[in-house]
PDB file of N, CA and C in Angstrom:
ATOM      1  N   MET A  38      94.308 104.774  99.739  1.00 68.00           N
ATOM      2  CA  MET A  38      95.521 104.770 100.062  1.00 68.00           C
ATOM      3  C   MET A  38      96.031 106.104 100.372  1.00 68.00           C
ATOM      4  N   ILE A  39      95.716 107.135  99.519  1.00 67.00           N
ATOM      5  CA  ILE A  39      96.262 108.575  99.855  1.00 67.00           C
ATOM      6  C   ILE A  39      95.951 109.063 101.181  1.00 67.00           C
ATOM      7  N   ASP A  40      94.630 108.661 101.733  1.00 67.00           N
ATOM      8  CA  ASP A  40      94.202 109.298 103.020  1.00 67.00           C
ATOM      9  C   ASP A  40      94.988 108.492 104.213  1.00 67.00           C
ATOM     10  N   LYS A  41      95.517 107.304 103.857  1.00 70.00           N
ATOM     11  CA  LYS A  41      96.258 106.493 104.892  1.00 70.00           C
ATOM     12  C   LYS A  41      97.569 107.024 104.996  1.00 70.00           C
ATOM     13  N   ILE A  42      98.113 107.486 103.955  1.00 70.00           N
ATOM     14  CA  ILE A  42      99.416 107.945 103.830  1.00 70.00           C
ATOM     15  C   ILE A  42      99.514 109.377 104.617  1.00 70.00           C
ATOM     16  N   ASN A  43      98.349 110.208 104.193  1.00 66.00           N
ATOM     17  CA  ASN A  43      98.195 111.685 104.667  1.00 66.00           C
ATOM     18  C   ASN A  43      98.149 111.480 106.222  1.00 66.00           C
ATOM     19  N   PHE A  44      97.477 110.431 106.833  1.00 68.00           N
ATOM     20  CA  PHE A  44      97.192 110.292 108.132  1.00 68.00           C
ATOM     21  C   PHE A  44      98.461 110.347 108.924  1.00 68.00           C
ATOM     22  N   PHE A  45      99.629 109.774 108.500  1.00 69.00           N
ATOM     23  CA  PHE A  45     100.918 109.679 109.217  1.00 69.00           C
ATOM     24  C   PHE A  45     101.728 110.918 109.135  1.00 69.00           C
ATOM     25  N   HIS A  46     101.279 111.963 108.218  1.00 65.00           N
ATOM     26  CA  HIS A  46     102.147 113.048 108.114  1.00 65.00           C
ATOM     27  C   HIS A  46     101.659 114.138 109.229  1.00 65.00           C
ATOM     28  N   PRO A  47     102.783 114.683 109.935  1.00 63.00           N
ATOM     29  CA  PRO A  47     102.281 115.617 111.058  1.00 63.00           C
ATOM     30  C   PRO A  47     101.526 116.744 110.697  1.00 63.00           C
ATOM     31  N   PHE A  48     101.504 117.357 109.460  1.00 66.00           N
ATOM     32  CA  PHE A  48     100.933 118.580 109.133  1.00 66.00           C
ATOM     33  C   PHE A  48      99.817 118.343 108.250  1.00 66.00           C
ATOM     34  N   ARG A  49      98.759 118.837 108.429  1.00 62.00           N
ATOM     35  CA  ARG A  49      97.470 118.552 107.421  1.00 62.00           C
ATOM     36  C   ARG A  49      97.692 119.335 106.126  1.00 62.00           C
ATOM     37  N   GLU A  50      98.118 120.464 106.319  1.00 66.00           N
ATOM     38  CA  GLU A  50      98.312 121.378 104.979  1.00 66.00           C
ATOM     39  C   GLU A  50      99.776 121.272 104.523  1.00 66.00           C
ATOM     40  N   GLY A  51      99.750 121.417 103.221  1.00 62.00           N
ATOM     41  CA  GLY A  51     101.088 121.219 102.484  1.00 62.00           C
ATOM     42  C   GLY A  51     101.650 119.867 102.296  1.00 62.00           C
ATOM     43  N   ASN A  52     100.820 118.873 102.415  1.00 66.00           N
ATOM     44  CA  ASN A  52     101.234 117.411 102.408  1.00 66.00           C
ATOM     45  C   ASN A  52     101.060 116.843 100.973  1.00 66.00           C
ATOM     46  N   GLY A  53     100.336 117.427 100.113  1.00 72.00           N
ATOM     47  CA  GLY A  53      99.972 116.873  98.895  1.00 72.00           C
ATOM     48  C   GLY A  53     101.108 116.682  98.046  1.00 72.00           C
ATOM     49  N   ARG A  54     102.193 117.514  97.869  1.00 78.00           N
ATOM     50  CA  ARG A  54     103.226 117.156  96.866  1.00 78.00           C
ATOM     51  C   ARG A  54     104.011 115.996  97.427  1.00 78.00           C
ATOM     52  N   SER A  55     104.387 115.931  98.644  1.00 78.00           N
ATOM     53  CA  SER A  55     105.153 114.759  99.224  1.00 78.00           C
ATOM     54  C   SER A  55     104.320 113.478  98.971  1.00 78.00           C
ATOM     55  N   THR A  56     103.109 113.417  99.204  1.00 79.00           N
ATOM     56  CA  THR A  56     102.208 112.300  99.169  1.00 79.00           C
ATOM     57  C   THR A  56     102.143 111.865  97.699  1.00 79.00           C
ATOM     58  N   ARG A  57     102.091 112.775  96.741  1.00 82.00           N
ATOM     59  CA  ARG A  57     101.892 112.393  95.388  1.00 82.00           C
ATOM     60  C   ARG A  57     103.324 111.958  94.963  1.00 82.00           C
ATOM     61  N   THR A  58     104.277 112.566  95.321  1.00 85.00           N
ATOM     62  CA  THR A  58     105.582 111.957  94.966  1.00 85.00           C
ATOM     63  C   THR A  58     105.850 110.664  95.458  1.00 85.00           C
ATOM     64  N   PHE A  59     105.621 110.387  96.724  1.00 86.00           N
ATOM     65  CA  PHE A  59     105.749 109.089  97.340  1.00 86.00           C
ATOM     66  C   PHE A  59     104.943 107.908  96.493  1.00 86.00           C
ATOM     67  N   LEU A  60     103.627 108.385  96.121  1.00 87.00           N
ATOM     68  CA  LEU A  60     102.986 107.297  95.447  1.00 87.00           C
ATOM     69  C   LEU A  60     103.388 107.230  94.030  1.00 87.00           C
ATOM     70  N   GLN A  61     103.945 108.260  93.406  1.00 89.00           N
ATOM     71  CA  GLN A  61     104.521 108.116  91.978  1.00 89.00           C
ATOM     72  C   GLN A  61     105.746 107.274  92.079  1.00 89.00           C
ATOM     73  N   LEU A  62     106.576 107.338  93.065  1.00 92.00           N
ATOM     74  CA  LEU A  62     107.762 106.399  93.264  1.00 92.00           C
ATOM     75  C   LEU A  62     107.195 105.007  93.563  1.00 92.00           C
ATOM     76  N   PHE A  63     106.293 104.966  94.330  1.00 92.00           N
ATOM     77  CA  PHE A  63     105.827 103.551  94.838  1.00 92.00           C
ATOM     78  C   PHE A  63     105.239 102.783  93.423  1.00 92.00           C
ATOM     79  N   ALA A  64     104.512 103.555  92.896  1.00 92.00           N
ATOM     80  CA  ALA A  64     103.899 102.887  91.661  1.00 92.00           C
ATOM     81  C   ALA A  64     105.046 102.606  90.495  1.00 92.00           C
ATOM     82  N   LEU A  65     105.973 103.322  90.440  1.00 94.00           N
ATOM     83  CA  LEU A  65     107.101 103.031  89.372  1.00 94.00           C
ATOM     84  C   LEU A  65     107.769 101.866  89.774  1.00 94.00           C
ATOM     85  N   GLU A  66     107.980 101.704  91.218  1.00 94.00           N
ATOM     86  CA  GLU A  66     108.555 100.427  91.760  1.00 94.00           C
ATOM     87  C   GLU A  66     107.726  99.264  91.461  1.00 94.00           C
ATOM     88  N   HIS A  67     106.506  99.328  91.149  1.00 94.00           N
ATOM     89  CA  HIS A  67     105.547  98.213  90.658  1.00 94.00           C
ATOM     90  C   HIS A  67     105.095  98.281  89.272  1.00 94.00           C
ATOM     91  N   GLY A  68     105.902  98.940  88.608  1.00 95.00           N
ATOM     92  CA  GLY A  68     105.684  98.859  87.091  1.00 95.00           C
ATOM     93  C   GLY A  68     104.498  99.848  86.599  1.00 95.00           C
ATOM     94  N   GLN A  69     104.218 100.795  87.392  1.00 94.00           N
ATOM     95  CA  GLN A  69     102.993 101.655  86.946  1.00 94.00           C
ATOM     96  C   GLN A  69     103.562 103.173  87.064  1.00 94.00           C
ATOM     97  N   ALA A  70     102.959 103.951  86.084  1.00 94.00           N
ATOM     98  CA  ALA A  70     103.225 105.470  86.164  1.00 94.00           C
ATOM     99  C   ALA A  70     101.866 106.112  86.447  1.00 94.00           C
ATOM    100  N   ILE A  71     102.042 107.155  87.275  1.00 90.00           N
ATOM    101  CA  ILE A  71     100.782 107.829  87.836  1.00 90.00           C
ATOM    102  C   ILE A  71     101.030 109.200  87.339  1.00 90.00           C
ATOM    103  N   ASP A  72      99.859 109.736  86.582  1.00 88.00           N
ATOM    104  CA  ASP A  72      99.895 111.126  85.977  1.00 88.00           C
ATOM    105  C   ASP A  72      98.913 112.015  86.684  1.00 88.00           C
ATOM    106  N   TYR A  73      99.274 112.896  87.416  1.00 83.00           N
ATOM    107  CA  TYR A  73      98.317 113.704  88.067  1.00 83.00           C
ATOM    108  C   TYR A  73      97.976 114.920  87.190  1.00 83.00           C
ATOM    109  N   PRO A  74      96.714 115.420  87.403  1.00 79.00           N
ATOM    110  CA  PRO A  74      96.303 116.592  86.629  1.00 79.00           C
ATOM    111  C   PRO A  74      97.120 117.891  86.741  1.00 79.00           C
ATOM    112  N   LEU A  75      97.382 118.590  85.640  1.00 76.00           N
ATOM    113  CA  LEU A  75      98.098 119.873  85.729  1.00 76.00           C
ATOM    114  C   LEU A  75      97.535 120.946  86.802  1.00 76.00           C
ATOM    115  N   SER A  76      96.206 120.943  86.674  1.00 75.00           N
ATOM    116  CA  SER A  76      95.365 121.967  87.632  1.00 75.00           C
ATOM    117  C   SER A  76      95.288 121.043  88.919  1.00 75.00           C
ATOM    118  N   ASN A  77      95.671 121.745  90.049  1.00 80.00           N
ATOM    119  CA  ASN A  77      95.564 121.115  91.430  1.00 80.00           C
ATOM    120  C   ASN A  77      94.223 121.277  92.048  1.00 80.00           C
ATOM    121  N   ASP A  78      93.427 122.260  91.415  1.00 87.00           N
ATOM    122  CA  ASP A  78      92.222 122.798  92.148  1.00 87.00           C
ATOM    123  C   ASP A  78      90.920 121.671  92.089  1.00 87.00           C
ATOM    124  N   ALA A  79      91.005 120.989  91.049  1.00 86.00           N
ATOM    125  CA  ALA A  79      90.010 120.093  90.997  1.00 86.00           C
ATOM    126  C   ALA A  79      90.357 118.662  91.830  1.00 86.00           C
ATOM    127  N   MET A  80      91.539 118.502  91.925  1.00 82.00           N
ATOM    128  CA  MET A  80      92.117 117.318  92.734  1.00 82.00           C
ATOM    129  C   MET A  80      91.975 117.634  94.471  1.00 82.00           C
ATOM    130  N   ILE A  81      92.230 118.866  94.717  1.00 81.00           N
ATOM    131  CA  ILE A  81      92.030 119.270  96.226  1.00 81.00           C
ATOM    132  C   ILE A  81      90.491 119.249  96.510  1.00 81.00           C
ATOM    133  N   VAL A  82      89.659 119.680  95.522  1.00 87.00           N
ATOM    134  CA  VAL A  82      88.082 119.597  95.941  1.00 87.00           C
ATOM    135  C   VAL A  82      87.647 118.199  96.055  1.00 87.00           C
ATOM    136  N   ALA A  83      88.086 117.298  95.149  1.00 84.00           N
ATOM    137  CA  ALA A  83      87.866 115.757  95.145  1.00 84.00           C
ATOM    138  C   ALA A  83      88.342 115.168  96.412  1.00 84.00           C
ATOM    139  N   GLU A  84      89.557 115.444  96.844  1.00 78.00           N
ATOM    140  CA  GLU A  84      90.130 114.936  98.055  1.00 78.00           C
ATOM    141  C   GLU A  84      89.371 115.370  99.240  1.00 78.00           C
ATOM    142  N   ASN A  85      89.161 116.725  99.342  1.00 82.00           N
ATOM    143  CA  ASN A  85      88.446 117.283 100.462  1.00 82.00           C
ATOM    144  C   ASN A  85      86.878 116.630 100.498  1.00 82.00           C
ATOM    145  N   GLU A  86      86.387 116.251  99.430  1.00 84.00           N
ATOM    146  CA  GLU A  86      85.115 115.724  99.620  1.00 84.00           C
ATOM    147  C   GLU A  86      85.165 114.154  99.665  1.00 84.00           C
ATOM    148  N   ALA A  87      86.181 113.791  99.580  1.00 80.00           N
ATOM    149  CA  ALA A  87      86.493 112.289  99.666  1.00 80.00           C
ATOM    150  C   ALA A  87      85.780 111.432  98.560  1.00 80.00           C
ATOM    151  N   ASP A  88      85.720 112.292  97.351  1.00 85.00           N
ATOM    152  CA  ASP A  88      85.051 111.830  96.117  1.00 85.00           C
ATOM    153  C   ASP A  88      85.970 110.768  95.253  1.00 85.00           C
ATOM    154  N   VAL A  89      85.975 109.616  95.753  1.00 85.00           N
ATOM    155  CA  VAL A  89      86.908 108.605  95.132  1.00 85.00           C
ATOM    156  C   VAL A  89      86.836 108.547  93.604  1.00 85.00           C
ATOM    157  N   ALA A  90      85.435 108.443  92.941  1.00 90.00           N
ATOM    158  CA  ALA A  90      85.204 108.547  91.566  1.00 90.00           C
ATOM    159  C   ALA A  90      85.714 109.703  90.878  1.00 90.00           C
ATOM    160  N   GLN A  91      85.557 111.009  91.486  1.00 89.00           N
ATOM    161  CA  GLN A  91      86.425 112.044  90.921  1.00 89.00           C
ATOM    162  C   GLN A  91      87.814 112.105  90.764  1.00 89.00           C
ATOM    163  N   ILE A  92      88.447 111.613  92.083  1.00 86.00           N
ATOM    164  CA  ILE A  92      89.841 111.457  92.065  1.00 86.00           C
ATOM    165  C   ILE A  92      90.309 110.507  90.954  1.00 86.00           C
ATOM    166  N   ALA A  93      89.627 109.246  90.824  1.00 85.00           N
ATOM    167  CA  ALA A  93      90.119 108.318  89.875  1.00 85.00           C
ATOM    168  C   ALA A  93      90.109 108.906  88.407  1.00 85.00           C
ATOM    169  N   SER A  94      88.997 109.880  88.213  1.00 89.00           N
ATOM    170  CA  SER A  94      88.860 110.349  86.885  1.00 89.00           C
ATOM    171  C   SER A  94      89.960 111.355  86.667  1.00 89.00           C
ATOM    172  N   LEU A  95      90.709 112.019  87.537  1.00 88.00           N
ATOM    173  CA  LEU A  95      91.726 113.074  87.327  1.00 88.00           C
ATOM    174  C   LEU A  95      93.048 112.311  87.286  1.00 88.00           C
ATOM    175  N   ILE A  96      93.258 111.065  87.793  1.00 87.00           N
ATOM    176  CA  ILE A  96      94.542 110.581  87.780  1.00 87.00           C
ATOM    177  C   ILE A  96      94.550 109.551  86.721  1.00 87.00           C
ATOM    178  N   LYS A  97      95.708 109.527  85.917  1.00 88.00           N
ATOM    179  CA  LYS A  97      95.999 108.487  84.916  1.00 88.00           C
ATOM    180  C   LYS A  97      96.949 107.590  85.321  1.00 88.00           C
ATOM    181  N   ILE A  98      96.678 106.294  85.231  1.00 88.00           N
ATOM    182  CA  ILE A  98      97.662 105.188  85.619  1.00 88.00           C
ATOM    183  C   ILE A  98      97.953 104.380  84.402  1.00 88.00           C
ATOM    184  N   GLU A  99      99.072 104.246  84.047  1.00 90.00           N
ATOM    185  CA  GLU A  99      99.683 103.412  83.038  1.00 90.00           C
ATOM    186  C   GLU A  99     100.775 102.549  83.163  1.00 90.00           C
ATOM    187  N   ALA A 100     100.791 101.307  82.554  1.00 92.00           N
ATOM    188  CA  ALA A 100     101.921 100.476  82.840  1.00 92.00           C
ATOM    189  C   ALA A 100     103.150 101.002  82.196  1.00 92.00           C
ATOM    190  N   VAL A 101     104.308 100.583  82.883  1.00 88.00           N
ATOM    191  CA  VAL A 101     105.545 101.104  82.310  1.00 88.00           C
ATOM    192  C   VAL A 101     106.291  99.919  81.635  1.00 88.00           C
ATOM    193  N   ALA A 102     106.774 100.100  80.557  1.00 79.00           N
ATOM    194  CA  ALA A 102     107.438  99.064  79.829  1.00 79.00           C
ATOM    195  C   ALA A 102     108.748  98.794  80.654  1.00 79.00           C
ATOM    196  N   GLU A 103     109.048  97.496  80.755  1.00 69.00           N
ATOM    197  CA  GLU A 103     110.232  97.092  81.345  1.00 69.00           C
ATOM    198  C   GLU A 103     111.347  96.901  80.588  1.00 69.00           C
TER     199      GLU A 103
END
């Protein structure tokens, strides 16, 4: 999903924060909370390599109590 959202952004660089914020808000609207790693370096490498397993291991997703 991240790559499809990034596709619509006009600038390749500097898009990560807005994409992550959008996904966090989208997840909250659907009862989920997304927690990204504090260090962005590992996430950038995983995204550049399109390593879905590595990306999944860096992100925590939890249900939000209603």
